[in-house]
Amino acid sequence: MNELTTIVKDINSILWGPWCLIPILVGAGIFFTVKLGFVQFRMFRRAFGLVFGALSLNGEKAGHHGMTSFQSLATAIAAQVGTGNLAGVATAMALGGPGAIFWMWIAAFFGMATIFAEAILGQLYRTKDEQGHITGGPAYYILKGLGSRSLANIFAVTIIIALGFIGTMVQANSISTAFYSAFDIPNWVSGLFIILLAGFIFIGGIRRIAGFTEKMVPLMASVYVLGAIYICAVNYDMVLHAFNVIIVGAFDPTAATGGVIGAGVKEAIRYGVARGLFSNEAGMGSTPHAHAIARVKHPAEQGLAAIVGLFIDTFIVLNATALVILVTGSLDGTSTGIVLTQTAFIKGMGAAGSGFVAICLFFAAFTTIIGWYFFAAQNVKFLFGYKIINVFSVMVLCFLMMGSFLQVELVWELADMFNGLMVIPNIIAVIGLYKLVERALKDYEGNFLTGKRPLFGPSEKLTNRFANLQQIYRKQRRKNVYENEDN
């Protein structure tokens, strides 16, 4: 295990080094932020109105025709809000200092534009599978948009490994560690409980997944954030200090921690962006699977919903964990992962803190397991159809049990490596298809919102009609919708 951990660390030092994924991800975010006219600023209020204006937890059931927009968003948030927000942020701070949080913010801000683009492409290239279910995701827009079967297959394989196997192991590992620390429950007991509950939901398919996430995600996030607010209120005099050490630590980690962490700026950026990606998943190519199957009136509406999902993930839930760790003075260089988060909540809540975190982590990590299984399963169907989906489900359950026993350091390093590998083909496609994203946003603002007939219609009409995109281009040329643009 130690030798394997060393090898994976060496790979990650290159993959997540200063000349590979970090500039690619941040660069993609900056690119889309500029190209889309700071859409995460301009349309932030509208995005929240779309998501929460007609919120209902007992809405339409999901099925062959996809999910409601909120169900899709809840499934995406279920995948985003997991151990990355409770354990991952603690690991980032332990290894990169409190300044890692600042770089998480930067990655998230620019990532909002990237995830907006991913959601739109997911909508535009959605299709129906062999059983008539709505499906979509990066593999589909890589295949249909870029015309590259090989790149689409590479993405599908890496996401199956990254989320279906390694990613779910991370979630199970953190759950079992937290329950052993809080309640002295053996790892094998936690692992068995996880696979039984997960298996029940897997069998129910899209309807059970959608119903579970739309009810559990708002409850889970609310309870956890309220607990964090309580601790910050009790330690109100330390809140401004916490923000100060985050800002200082981003550029001088030693000054922020007094040398306790021993990290430099390079480590703060590396672990901030890497754990930020693991948390918000912008550019990774995971959440488009959920956004692709949403039923919306215009593809850009689901792009705006994706922005809201990332905001909740990073600027609310993730910040809640970071502030609790800092205001309670728990960042001492000796603890990491979920143990550090539990230590902070124990200081803030007393003996109940450990159990509170363990229970919150269970729901956060378990909803992520469900979301990631769904994303990976979409790619299993893309590669093989339905014929091995049951085999895949059993394999995921086995990996969940394995994850309950592995060393936390190795599990996280493997997650970083495979998450990084799946980024590459997705970013190539998203950048390569950026003009389509621009056109969709212009159509939304210039036609849809002004009452004119939009070129990009409701998502139902785009389903399985890839040729429609070519018709859109022809309409643009005939009607001269966008001036001064070389079509």
mmCIF file of N, CA and C in Angstrom, residues 59-178:
data_model
loop_
_atom_site.group_PDB
_atom_site.id
_atom_site.type_symbol
_atom_site.label_atom_id
_atom_site.label_comp_id
_atom_site.label_asym_id
_atom_site.label_seq_id
_atom_site.Cartn_x
_atom_site.Cartn_y
_atom_site.Cartn_z
ATOM 1 N N GLY A 59 -42.840 16.992 -6.598
ATOM 2 C CA GLY A 59 -43.183 17.285 -7.980
ATOM 3 C C GLY A 59 -43.368 16.033 -8.801
ATOM 4 N N GLU A 60 -43.263 16.237 -10.098
ATOM 5 C CA GLU A 60 -43.442 15.154 -11.049
ATOM 6 C C GLU A 60 -42.420 14.055 -10.825
ATOM 7 N N LYS A 61 -42.817 12.821 -11.075
ATOM 8 C CA LYS A 61 -41.868 11.728 -10.956
ATOM 9 C C LYS A 61 -40.990 11.657 -12.196
ATOM 10 N N ALA A 62 -39.739 11.249 -11.960
ATOM 11 C CA ALA A 62 -38.825 11.079 -13.088
ATOM 12 C C ALA A 62 -39.154 9.768 -13.794
ATOM 13 N N GLY A 63 -38.765 9.704 -15.060
ATOM 14 C CA GLY A 63 -39.023 8.483 -15.812
ATOM 15 C C GLY A 63 -38.312 8.492 -17.141
ATOM 16 N N HIS A 64 -38.930 7.865 -18.146
ATOM 17 C CA HIS A 64 -38.333 7.803 -19.476
ATOM 18 C C HIS A 64 -38.038 9.191 -20.040
ATOM 19 N N HIS A 65 -38.897 10.152 -19.689
ATOM 20 C CA HIS A 65 -38.781 11.485 -20.264
ATOM 21 C C HIS A 65 -37.828 12.378 -19.487
ATOM 22 N N GLY A 66 -37.102 11.843 -18.531
ATOM 23 C CA GLY A 66 -36.099 12.613 -17.802
ATOM 24 C C GLY A 66 -36.569 13.047 -16.424
ATOM 25 N N MET A 67 -35.855 14.028 -15.852
ATOM 26 C CA MET A 67 -36.164 14.569 -14.535
ATOM 27 C C MET A 67 -36.639 16.007 -14.679
ATOM 28 N N THR A 68 -37.278 16.508 -13.618
ATOM 29 C CA THR A 68 -37.552 17.939 -13.571
ATOM 30 C C THR A 68 -36.216 18.661 -13.394
ATOM 31 N N SER A 69 -36.229 19.964 -13.644
ATOM 32 C CA SER A 69 -34.994 20.743 -13.504
ATOM 33 C C SER A 69 -34.464 20.661 -12.077
ATOM 34 N N PHE A 70 -35.367 20.727 -11.075
ATOM 35 C CA PHE A 70 -34.907 20.672 -9.690
ATOM 36 C C PHE A 70 -34.373 19.290 -9.332
ATOM 37 N N GLN A 71 -35.014 18.233 -9.825
ATOM 38 C CA GLN A 71 -34.510 16.887 -9.565
ATOM 39 C C GLN A 71 -33.109 16.708 -10.150
ATOM 40 N N SER A 72 -32.906 17.232 -11.354
ATOM 41 C CA SER A 72 -31.595 17.146 -11.974
ATOM 42 C C SER A 72 -30.563 17.929 -11.172
ATOM 43 N N LEU A 73 -30.957 19.134 -10.721
ATOM 44 C CA LEU A 73 -30.048 19.933 -9.909
ATOM 45 C C LEU A 73 -29.739 19.230 -8.592
ATOM 46 N N ALA A 74 -30.768 18.644 -7.968
ATOM 47 C CA ALA A 74 -30.555 17.932 -6.710
ATOM 48 C C ALA A 74 -29.613 16.753 -6.897
ATOM 49 N N THR A 75 -29.741 16.052 -8.023
ATOM 50 C CA THR A 75 -28.842 14.937 -8.304
ATOM 51 C C THR A 75 -27.425 15.436 -8.516
ATOM 52 N N ALA A 76 -27.280 16.576 -9.202
ATOM 53 C CA ALA A 76 -25.954 17.156 -9.401
ATOM 54 C C ALA A 76 -25.353 17.602 -8.075
ATOM 55 N N ILE A 77 -26.155 18.267 -7.230
ATOM 56 C CA ILE A 77 -25.654 18.709 -5.924
ATOM 57 C C ILE A 77 -25.344 17.517 -5.035
ATOM 58 N N ALA A 78 -26.148 16.463 -5.156
ATOM 59 C CA ALA A 78 -25.874 15.246 -4.396
ATOM 60 C C ALA A 78 -24.468 14.739 -4.691
ATOM 61 N N ALA A 79 -24.081 14.821 -5.963
ATOM 62 C CA ALA A 79 -22.737 14.395 -6.348
ATOM 63 C C ALA A 79 -21.681 15.382 -5.877
ATOM 64 N N GLN A 80 -22.018 16.669 -5.889
ATOM 65 C CA GLN A 80 -21.046 17.700 -5.522
ATOM 66 C C GLN A 80 -20.843 17.788 -4.016
ATOM 67 N N VAL A 81 -21.943 17.784 -3.250
ATOM 68 C CA VAL A 81 -21.851 17.935 -1.799
ATOM 69 C C VAL A 81 -21.640 16.573 -1.166
ATOM 70 N N GLY A 82 -20.418 16.265 -0.898
ATOM 71 C CA GLY A 82 -20.073 14.976 -0.282
ATOM 72 C C GLY A 82 -18.865 15.130 0.605
ATOM 73 N N THR A 83 -17.999 14.156 0.578
ATOM 74 C CA THR A 83 -16.819 14.210 1.432
ATOM 75 C C THR A 83 -15.889 15.344 1.038
ATOM 76 N N GLY A 84 -15.998 15.834 -0.202
ATOM 77 C CA GLY A 84 -15.178 16.970 -0.596
ATOM 78 C C GLY A 84 -15.475 18.190 0.249
ATOM 79 N N ASN A 85 -16.732 18.323 0.702
ATOM 80 C CA ASN A 85 -17.129 19.474 1.506
ATOM 81 C C ASN A 85 -16.870 19.293 2.989
ATOM 82 N N LEU A 86 -16.889 18.062 3.467
ATOM 83 C CA LEU A 86 -16.705 17.810 4.886
ATOM 84 C C LEU A 86 -15.302 17.306 5.198
ATOM 85 N N ALA A 87 -14.800 16.367 4.400
ATOM 86 C CA ALA A 87 -13.482 15.801 4.640
ATOM 87 C C ALA A 87 -12.428 16.387 3.708
ATOM 88 N N GLY A 88 -12.791 16.607 2.441
ATOM 89 C CA GLY A 88 -11.829 17.088 1.460
ATOM 90 C C GLY A 88 -11.289 18.460 1.795
ATOM 91 N N VAL A 89 -12.169 19.356 2.249
ATOM 92 C CA VAL A 89 -11.714 20.697 2.615
ATOM 93 C C VAL A 89 -10.767 20.634 3.809
ATOM 94 N N ALA A 90 -11.027 19.725 4.734
ATOM 95 C CA ALA A 90 -10.138 19.567 5.889
ATOM 96 C C ALA A 90 -8.771 19.049 5.445
ATOM 97 N N THR A 91 -8.768 18.095 4.513
ATOM 98 C CA THR A 91 -7.512 17.574 3.981
ATOM 99 C C THR A 91 -6.735 18.670 3.258
ATOM 100 N N ALA A 92 -7.427 19.482 2.477
ATOM 101 C CA ALA A 92 -6.781 20.575 1.750
ATOM 102 C C ALA A 92 -6.130 21.563 2.720
ATOM 103 N N MET A 93 -6.826 21.886 3.798
ATOM 104 C CA MET A 93 -6.290 22.830 4.780
ATOM 105 C C MET A 93 -5.121 22.228 5.548
ATOM 106 N N ALA A 94 -5.199 20.925 5.838
ATOM 107 C CA ALA A 94 -4.127 20.265 6.574
ATOM 108 C C ALA A 94 -2.844 20.181 5.753
ATOM 109 N N LEU A 95 -2.994 20.042 4.426
ATOM 110 C CA LEU A 95 -1.824 19.881 3.553
ATOM 111 C C LEU A 95 -1.388 21.180 2.895
ATOM 112 N N GLY A 96 -2.324 22.086 2.676
ATOM 113 C CA GLY A 96 -1.998 23.336 1.991
ATOM 114 C C GLY A 96 -2.207 24.574 2.828
ATOM 115 N N GLY A 97 -2.641 24.403 4.079
ATOM 116 C CA GLY A 97 -2.897 25.551 4.931
ATOM 117 C C GLY A 97 -4.253 26.171 4.646
ATOM 118 N N PRO A 98 -4.675 27.124 5.477
ATOM 119 C CA PRO A 98 -5.988 27.760 5.274
ATOM 120 C C PRO A 98 -6.088 28.510 3.960
ATOM 121 N N GLY A 99 -4.948 28.888 3.370
ATOM 122 C CA GLY A 99 -4.961 29.580 2.084
ATOM 123 C C GLY A 99 -5.527 28.740 0.962
ATOM 124 N N ALA A 100 -5.555 27.413 1.138
ATOM 125 C CA ALA A 100 -6.139 26.534 0.119
ATOM 126 C C ALA A 100 -7.600 26.883 -0.122
ATOM 127 N N ILE A 101 -8.289 27.395 0.917
ATOM 128 C CA ILE A 101 -9.690 27.767 0.768
ATOM 129 C C ILE A 101 -9.841 28.915 -0.220
ATOM 130 N N PHE A 102 -8.922 29.874 -0.179
ATOM 131 C CA PHE A 102 -8.977 30.996 -1.126
ATOM 132 C C PHE A 102 -8.904 30.487 -2.557
ATOM 133 N N TRP A 103 -8.017 29.516 -2.806
ATOM 134 C CA TRP A 103 -7.864 29.002 -4.164
ATOM 135 C C TRP A 103 -9.053 28.128 -4.561
ATOM 136 N N MET A 104 -9.739 27.558 -3.566
ATOM 137 C CA MET A 104 -11.003 26.891 -3.849
ATOM 138 C C MET A 104 -12.035 27.904 -4.327
ATOM 139 N N TRP A 105 -12.056 29.076 -3.691
ATOM 140 C CA TRP A 105 -12.984 30.127 -4.109
ATOM 141 C C TRP A 105 -12.714 30.556 -5.544
ATOM 142 N N ILE A 106 -11.438 30.771 -5.855
ATOM 143 C CA ILE A 106 -11.068 31.217 -7.202
ATOM 144 C C ILE A 106 -11.492 30.165 -8.235
ATOM 145 N N ALA A 107 -11.172 28.892 -7.931
ATOM 146 C CA ALA A 107 -11.541 27.816 -8.850
ATOM 147 C C ALA A 107 -13.054 27.741 -9.025
ATOM 148 N N ALA A 108 -13.796 27.953 -7.940
ATOM 149 C CA ALA A 108 -15.259 27.872 -8.000
ATOM 150 C C ALA A 108 -15.855 29.037 -8.781
ATOM 151 N N PHE A 109 -15.318 30.241 -8.580
ATOM 152 C CA PHE A 109 -15.862 31.405 -9.278
ATOM 153 C C PHE A 109 -15.756 31.221 -10.792
ATOM 154 N N PHE A 110 -14.579 30.902 -11.268
ATOM 155 C CA PHE A 110 -14.417 30.702 -12.702
ATOM 156 C C PHE A 110 -15.089 29.401 -13.153
ATOM 157 N N GLY A 111 -15.136 28.423 -12.252
ATOM 158 C CA GLY A 111 -15.785 27.160 -12.583
ATOM 159 C C GLY A 111 -17.268 27.303 -12.859
ATOM 160 N N MET A 112 -17.903 28.349 -12.305
ATOM 161 C CA MET A 112 -19.322 28.575 -12.577
ATOM 162 C C MET A 112 -19.585 28.732 -14.073
ATOM 163 N N ALA A 113 -18.691 29.430 -14.766
ATOM 164 C CA ALA A 113 -18.864 29.613 -16.206
ATOM 165 C C ALA A 113 -18.643 28.301 -16.945
ATOM 166 N N THR A 114 -17.670 27.508 -16.481
ATOM 167 C CA THR A 114 -17.408 26.215 -17.116
ATOM 168 C C THR A 114 -18.583 25.271 -16.953
ATOM 169 N N ILE A 115 -19.131 25.205 -15.745
ATOM 170 C CA ILE A 115 -20.224 24.269 -15.485
ATOM 171 C C ILE A 115 -21.501 24.713 -16.209
ATOM 172 N N PHE A 116 -21.649 26.021 -16.423
ATOM 173 C CA PHE A 116 -22.753 26.548 -17.229
ATOM 174 C C PHE A 116 -22.657 25.992 -18.649
ATOM 175 N N ALA A 117 -21.437 26.031 -19.207
ATOM 176 C CA ALA A 117 -21.220 25.521 -20.566
ATOM 177 C C ALA A 117 -21.464 24.016 -20.633
ATOM 178 N N GLU A 118 -20.991 23.281 -19.623
ATOM 179 C CA GLU A 118 -21.184 21.827 -19.604
ATOM 180 C C GLU A 118 -22.667 21.471 -19.599
ATOM 181 N N ALA A 119 -23.444 22.183 -18.788
ATOM 182 C CA ALA A 119 -24.875 21.877 -18.682
ATOM 183 C C ALA A 119 -25.594 22.139 -19.999
ATOM 184 N N ILE A 120 -25.236 23.232 -20.677
ATOM 185 C CA ILE A 120 -25.869 23.541 -21.965
ATOM 186 C C ILE A 120 -25.537 22.465 -22.996
ATOM 187 N N LEU A 121 -24.271 22.073 -23.061
ATOM 188 C CA LEU A 121 -23.885 21.028 -24.014
ATOM 189 C C LEU A 121 -24.569 19.704 -23.685
ATOM 190 N N GLY A 122 -24.714 19.417 -22.408
ATOM 191 C CA GLY A 122 -25.435 18.210 -22.009
ATOM 192 C C GLY A 122 -26.863 18.229 -22.520
ATOM 193 N N GLN A 123 -27.512 19.402 -22.441
ATOM 194 C CA GLN A 123 -28.874 19.549 -22.943
ATOM 195 C C GLN A 123 -28.940 19.402 -24.468
ATOM 196 N N LEU A 124 -28.023 20.049 -25.170
ATOM 197 C CA LEU A 124 -28.085 20.076 -26.621
ATOM 198 C C LEU A 124 -27.806 18.720 -27.259
ATOM 199 N N TYR A 125 -26.974 17.921 -26.612
ATOM 200 C CA TYR A 125 -26.594 16.638 -27.215
ATOM 201 C C TYR A 125 -27.226 15.444 -26.499
ATOM 202 N N ARG A 126 -28.293 15.690 -25.747
ATOM 203 C CA ARG A 126 -28.981 14.577 -25.096
ATOM 204 C C ARG A 126 -29.661 13.704 -26.133
ATOM 205 N N THR A 127 -29.939 12.474 -25.756
ATOM 206 C CA THR A 127 -30.539 11.533 -26.699
ATOM 207 C C THR A 127 -31.363 10.513 -25.922
ATOM 208 N N LYS A 128 -31.784 9.446 -26.589
ATOM 209 C CA LYS A 128 -32.499 8.360 -25.931
ATOM 210 C C LYS A 128 -31.693 7.082 -26.078
ATOM 211 N N ASP A 129 -31.688 6.284 -24.995
ATOM 212 C CA ASP A 129 -30.950 5.023 -25.057
ATOM 213 C C ASP A 129 -31.827 3.925 -25.654
ATOM 214 N N GLU A 130 -31.343 2.705 -25.634
ATOM 215 C CA GLU A 130 -32.032 1.600 -26.301
ATOM 216 C C GLU A 130 -33.368 1.245 -25.672
ATOM 217 N N GLN A 131 -33.592 1.680 -24.420
ATOM 218 C CA GLN A 131 -34.867 1.422 -23.763
ATOM 219 C C GLN A 131 -35.771 2.658 -23.748
ATOM 220 N N GLY A 132 -35.352 3.699 -24.472
ATOM 221 C CA GLY A 132 -36.180 4.892 -24.579
ATOM 222 C C GLY A 132 -36.006 5.899 -23.464
ATOM 223 N N HIS A 133 -35.012 5.693 -22.576
ATOM 224 C CA HIS A 133 -34.758 6.648 -21.506
ATOM 225 C C HIS A 133 -33.912 7.815 -22.029
ATOM 226 N N ILE A 134 -34.212 9.025 -21.537
ATOM 227 C CA ILE A 134 -33.385 10.181 -21.863
ATOM 228 C C ILE A 134 -32.015 9.995 -21.228
ATOM 229 N N THR A 135 -30.965 10.298 -21.968
ATOM 230 C CA THR A 135 -29.607 10.177 -21.451
ATOM 231 C C THR A 135 -28.735 11.244 -22.090
ATOM 232 N N GLY A 136 -27.560 11.450 -21.538
ATOM 233 C CA GLY A 136 -26.654 12.452 -22.073
ATOM 234 C C GLY A 136 -25.432 12.598 -21.195
ATOM 235 N N GLY A 137 -24.541 13.488 -21.587
ATOM 236 C CA GLY A 137 -23.308 13.699 -20.852
ATOM 237 C C GLY A 137 -22.148 13.949 -21.797
ATOM 238 N N PRO A 138 -20.955 14.148 -21.270
ATOM 239 C CA PRO A 138 -19.797 14.459 -22.110
ATOM 240 C C PRO A 138 -19.510 13.435 -23.205
ATOM 241 N N ALA A 139 -19.695 12.152 -22.930
ATOM 242 C CA ALA A 139 -19.415 11.148 -23.960
ATOM 243 C C ALA A 139 -20.255 11.409 -25.209
ATOM 244 N N TYR A 140 -21.464 11.918 -25.008
ATOM 245 C CA TYR A 140 -22.361 12.168 -26.132
ATOM 246 C C TYR A 140 -21.968 13.445 -26.875
ATOM 247 N N TYR A 141 -21.611 14.515 -26.122
ATOM 248 C CA TYR A 141 -21.233 15.710 -26.877
ATOM 249 C C TYR A 141 -19.821 15.623 -27.426
ATOM 250 N N ILE A 142 -18.995 14.740 -26.880
ATOM 251 C CA ILE A 142 -17.692 14.473 -27.500
ATOM 252 C C ILE A 142 -17.894 13.721 -28.812
ATOM 253 N N LEU A 143 -18.769 12.707 -28.782
ATOM 254 C CA LEU A 143 -19.017 11.894 -29.972
ATOM 255 C C LEU A 143 -19.728 12.695 -31.059
ATOM 256 N N LYS A 144 -20.827 13.372 -30.696
ATOM 257 C CA LYS A 144 -21.645 14.050 -31.694
ATOM 258 C C LYS A 144 -21.122 15.437 -32.046
ATOM 259 N N GLY A 145 -20.539 16.112 -31.077
ATOM 260 C CA GLY A 145 -20.043 17.459 -31.318
ATOM 261 C C GLY A 145 -18.672 17.491 -31.955
ATOM 262 N N LEU A 146 -17.733 16.711 -31.380
ATOM 263 C CA LEU A 146 -16.380 16.660 -31.931
ATOM 264 C C LEU A 146 -16.225 15.560 -32.969
ATOM 265 N N GLY A 147 -17.134 14.601 -32.951
ATOM 266 C CA GLY A 147 -17.046 13.490 -33.902
ATOM 267 C C GLY A 147 -15.937 12.513 -33.578
ATOM 268 N N SER A 148 -15.566 12.418 -32.303
ATOM 269 C CA SER A 148 -14.462 11.534 -31.911
ATOM 270 C C SER A 148 -14.974 10.396 -31.034
ATOM 271 N N ARG A 149 -15.112 9.229 -31.598
ATOM 272 C CA ARG A 149 -15.519 8.051 -30.835
ATOM 273 C C ARG A 149 -14.450 7.645 -29.828
ATOM 274 N N SER A 150 -13.180 7.714 -30.234
ATOM 275 C CA SER A 150 -12.099 7.276 -29.349
ATOM 276 C C SER A 150 -12.012 8.161 -28.109
ATOM 277 N N LEU A 151 -12.130 9.481 -28.279
ATOM 278 C CA LEU A 151 -12.071 10.390 -27.132
ATOM 279 C C LEU A 151 -13.289 10.200 -26.237
ATOM 280 N N ALA A 152 -14.444 9.945 -26.843
ATOM 281 C CA ALA A 152 -15.653 9.689 -26.063
ATOM 282 C C ALA A 152 -15.492 8.414 -25.241
ATOM 283 N N ASN A 153 -14.900 7.389 -25.821
ATOM 284 C CA ASN A 153 -14.675 6.133 -25.100
ATOM 285 C C ASN A 153 -13.691 6.321 -23.957
ATOM 286 N N ILE A 154 -12.650 7.115 -24.202
ATOM 287 C CA ILE A 154 -11.668 7.385 -23.140
ATOM 288 C C ILE A 154 -12.348 8.059 -21.961
ATOM 289 N N PHE A 155 -13.183 9.058 -22.253
ATOM 290 C CA PHE A 155 -13.899 9.725 -21.164
ATOM 291 C C PHE A 155 -14.786 8.749 -20.418
ATOM 292 N N ALA A 156 -15.539 7.943 -21.157
ATOM 293 C CA ALA A 156 -16.474 7.007 -20.529
ATOM 294 C C ALA A 156 -15.747 6.041 -19.605
ATOM 295 N N VAL A 157 -14.609 5.523 -20.045
ATOM 296 C CA VAL A 157 -13.842 4.573 -19.227
ATOM 297 C C VAL A 157 -13.303 5.251 -17.974
ATOM 298 N N THR A 158 -12.735 6.456 -18.131
ATOM 299 C CA THR A 158 -12.140 7.133 -16.967
ATOM 300 C C THR A 158 -13.198 7.539 -15.945
ATOM 301 N N ILE A 159 -14.388 7.952 -16.398
ATOM 302 C CA ILE A 159 -15.402 8.358 -15.414
ATOM 303 C C ILE A 159 -15.984 7.137 -14.700
ATOM 304 N N ILE A 160 -16.061 6.020 -15.394
ATOM 305 C CA ILE A 160 -16.538 4.793 -14.732
ATOM 306 C C ILE A 160 -15.580 4.411 -13.602
ATOM 307 N N ILE A 161 -14.290 4.504 -13.877
ATOM 308 C CA ILE A 161 -13.291 4.186 -12.848
ATOM 309 C C ILE A 161 -13.275 5.262 -11.768
ATOM 310 N N ALA A 162 -13.256 6.541 -12.203
ATOM 311 C CA ALA A 162 -13.102 7.658 -11.267
ATOM 312 C C ALA A 162 -14.271 7.777 -10.301
ATOM 313 N N LEU A 163 -15.492 7.700 -10.816
ATOM 314 C CA LEU A 163 -16.665 7.898 -9.968
ATOM 315 C C LEU A 163 -17.302 6.583 -9.534
ATOM 316 N N GLY A 164 -17.497 5.674 -10.482
ATOM 317 C CA GLY A 164 -18.177 4.433 -10.151
ATOM 318 C C GLY A 164 -17.400 3.571 -9.174
ATOM 319 N N PHE A 165 -16.077 3.577 -9.283
ATOM 320 C CA PHE A 165 -15.265 2.709 -8.434
ATOM 321 C C PHE A 165 -14.465 3.496 -7.384
ATOM 322 N N ILE A 166 -13.490 4.296 -7.826
ATOM 323 C CA ILE A 166 -12.627 5.002 -6.876
ATOM 324 C C ILE A 166 -13.402 6.048 -6.083
ATOM 325 N N GLY A 167 -14.236 6.831 -6.777
ATOM 326 C CA GLY A 167 -14.977 7.882 -6.102
ATOM 327 C C GLY A 167 -15.903 7.365 -5.010
ATOM 328 N N THR A 168 -16.619 6.306 -5.314
ATOM 329 C CA THR A 168 -17.509 5.749 -4.294
ATOM 330 C C THR A 168 -16.724 5.159 -3.120
ATOM 331 N N MET A 169 -15.510 4.680 -3.403
ATOM 332 C CA MET A 169 -14.653 4.195 -2.315
ATOM 333 C C MET A 169 -14.300 5.320 -1.346
ATOM 334 N N VAL A 170 -14.041 6.527 -1.892
ATOM 335 C CA VAL A 170 -13.729 7.686 -1.055
ATOM 336 C C VAL A 170 -14.884 7.983 -0.110
ATOM 337 N N GLN A 171 -16.088 7.967 -0.660
ATOM 338 C CA GLN A 171 -17.262 8.257 0.169
ATOM 339 C C GLN A 171 -17.430 7.205 1.276
ATOM 340 N N ALA A 172 -17.319 5.937 0.894
ATOM 341 C CA ALA A 172 -17.466 4.861 1.882
ATOM 342 C C ALA A 172 -16.372 4.917 2.935
ATOM 343 N N ASN A 173 -15.162 5.264 2.508
ATOM 344 C CA ASN A 173 -14.035 5.360 3.433
ATOM 345 C C ASN A 173 -14.288 6.419 4.492
ATOM 346 N N SER A 174 -14.772 7.578 4.064
ATOM 347 C CA SER A 174 -15.019 8.665 5.012
ATOM 348 C C SER A 174 -16.177 8.330 5.949
ATOM 349 N N ILE A 175 -17.221 7.662 5.424
ATOM 350 C CA ILE A 175 -18.343 7.270 6.279
ATOM 351 C C ILE A 175 -17.886 6.307 7.365
ATOM 352 N N SER A 176 -17.163 5.271 6.975
ATOM 353 C CA SER A 176 -16.735 4.262 7.950
ATOM 354 C C SER A 176 -15.769 4.853 8.973
ATOM 355 N N THR A 177 -14.875 5.744 8.516
ATOM 356 C CA THR A 177 -13.940 6.393 9.437
ATOM 357 C C THR A 177 -14.680 7.261 10.445
ATOM 358 N N ALA A 178 -15.659 8.013 9.961
ATOM 359 C CA ALA A 178 -16.418 8.908 10.829
ATOM 360 C C ALA A 178 -17.238 8.126 11.853
#
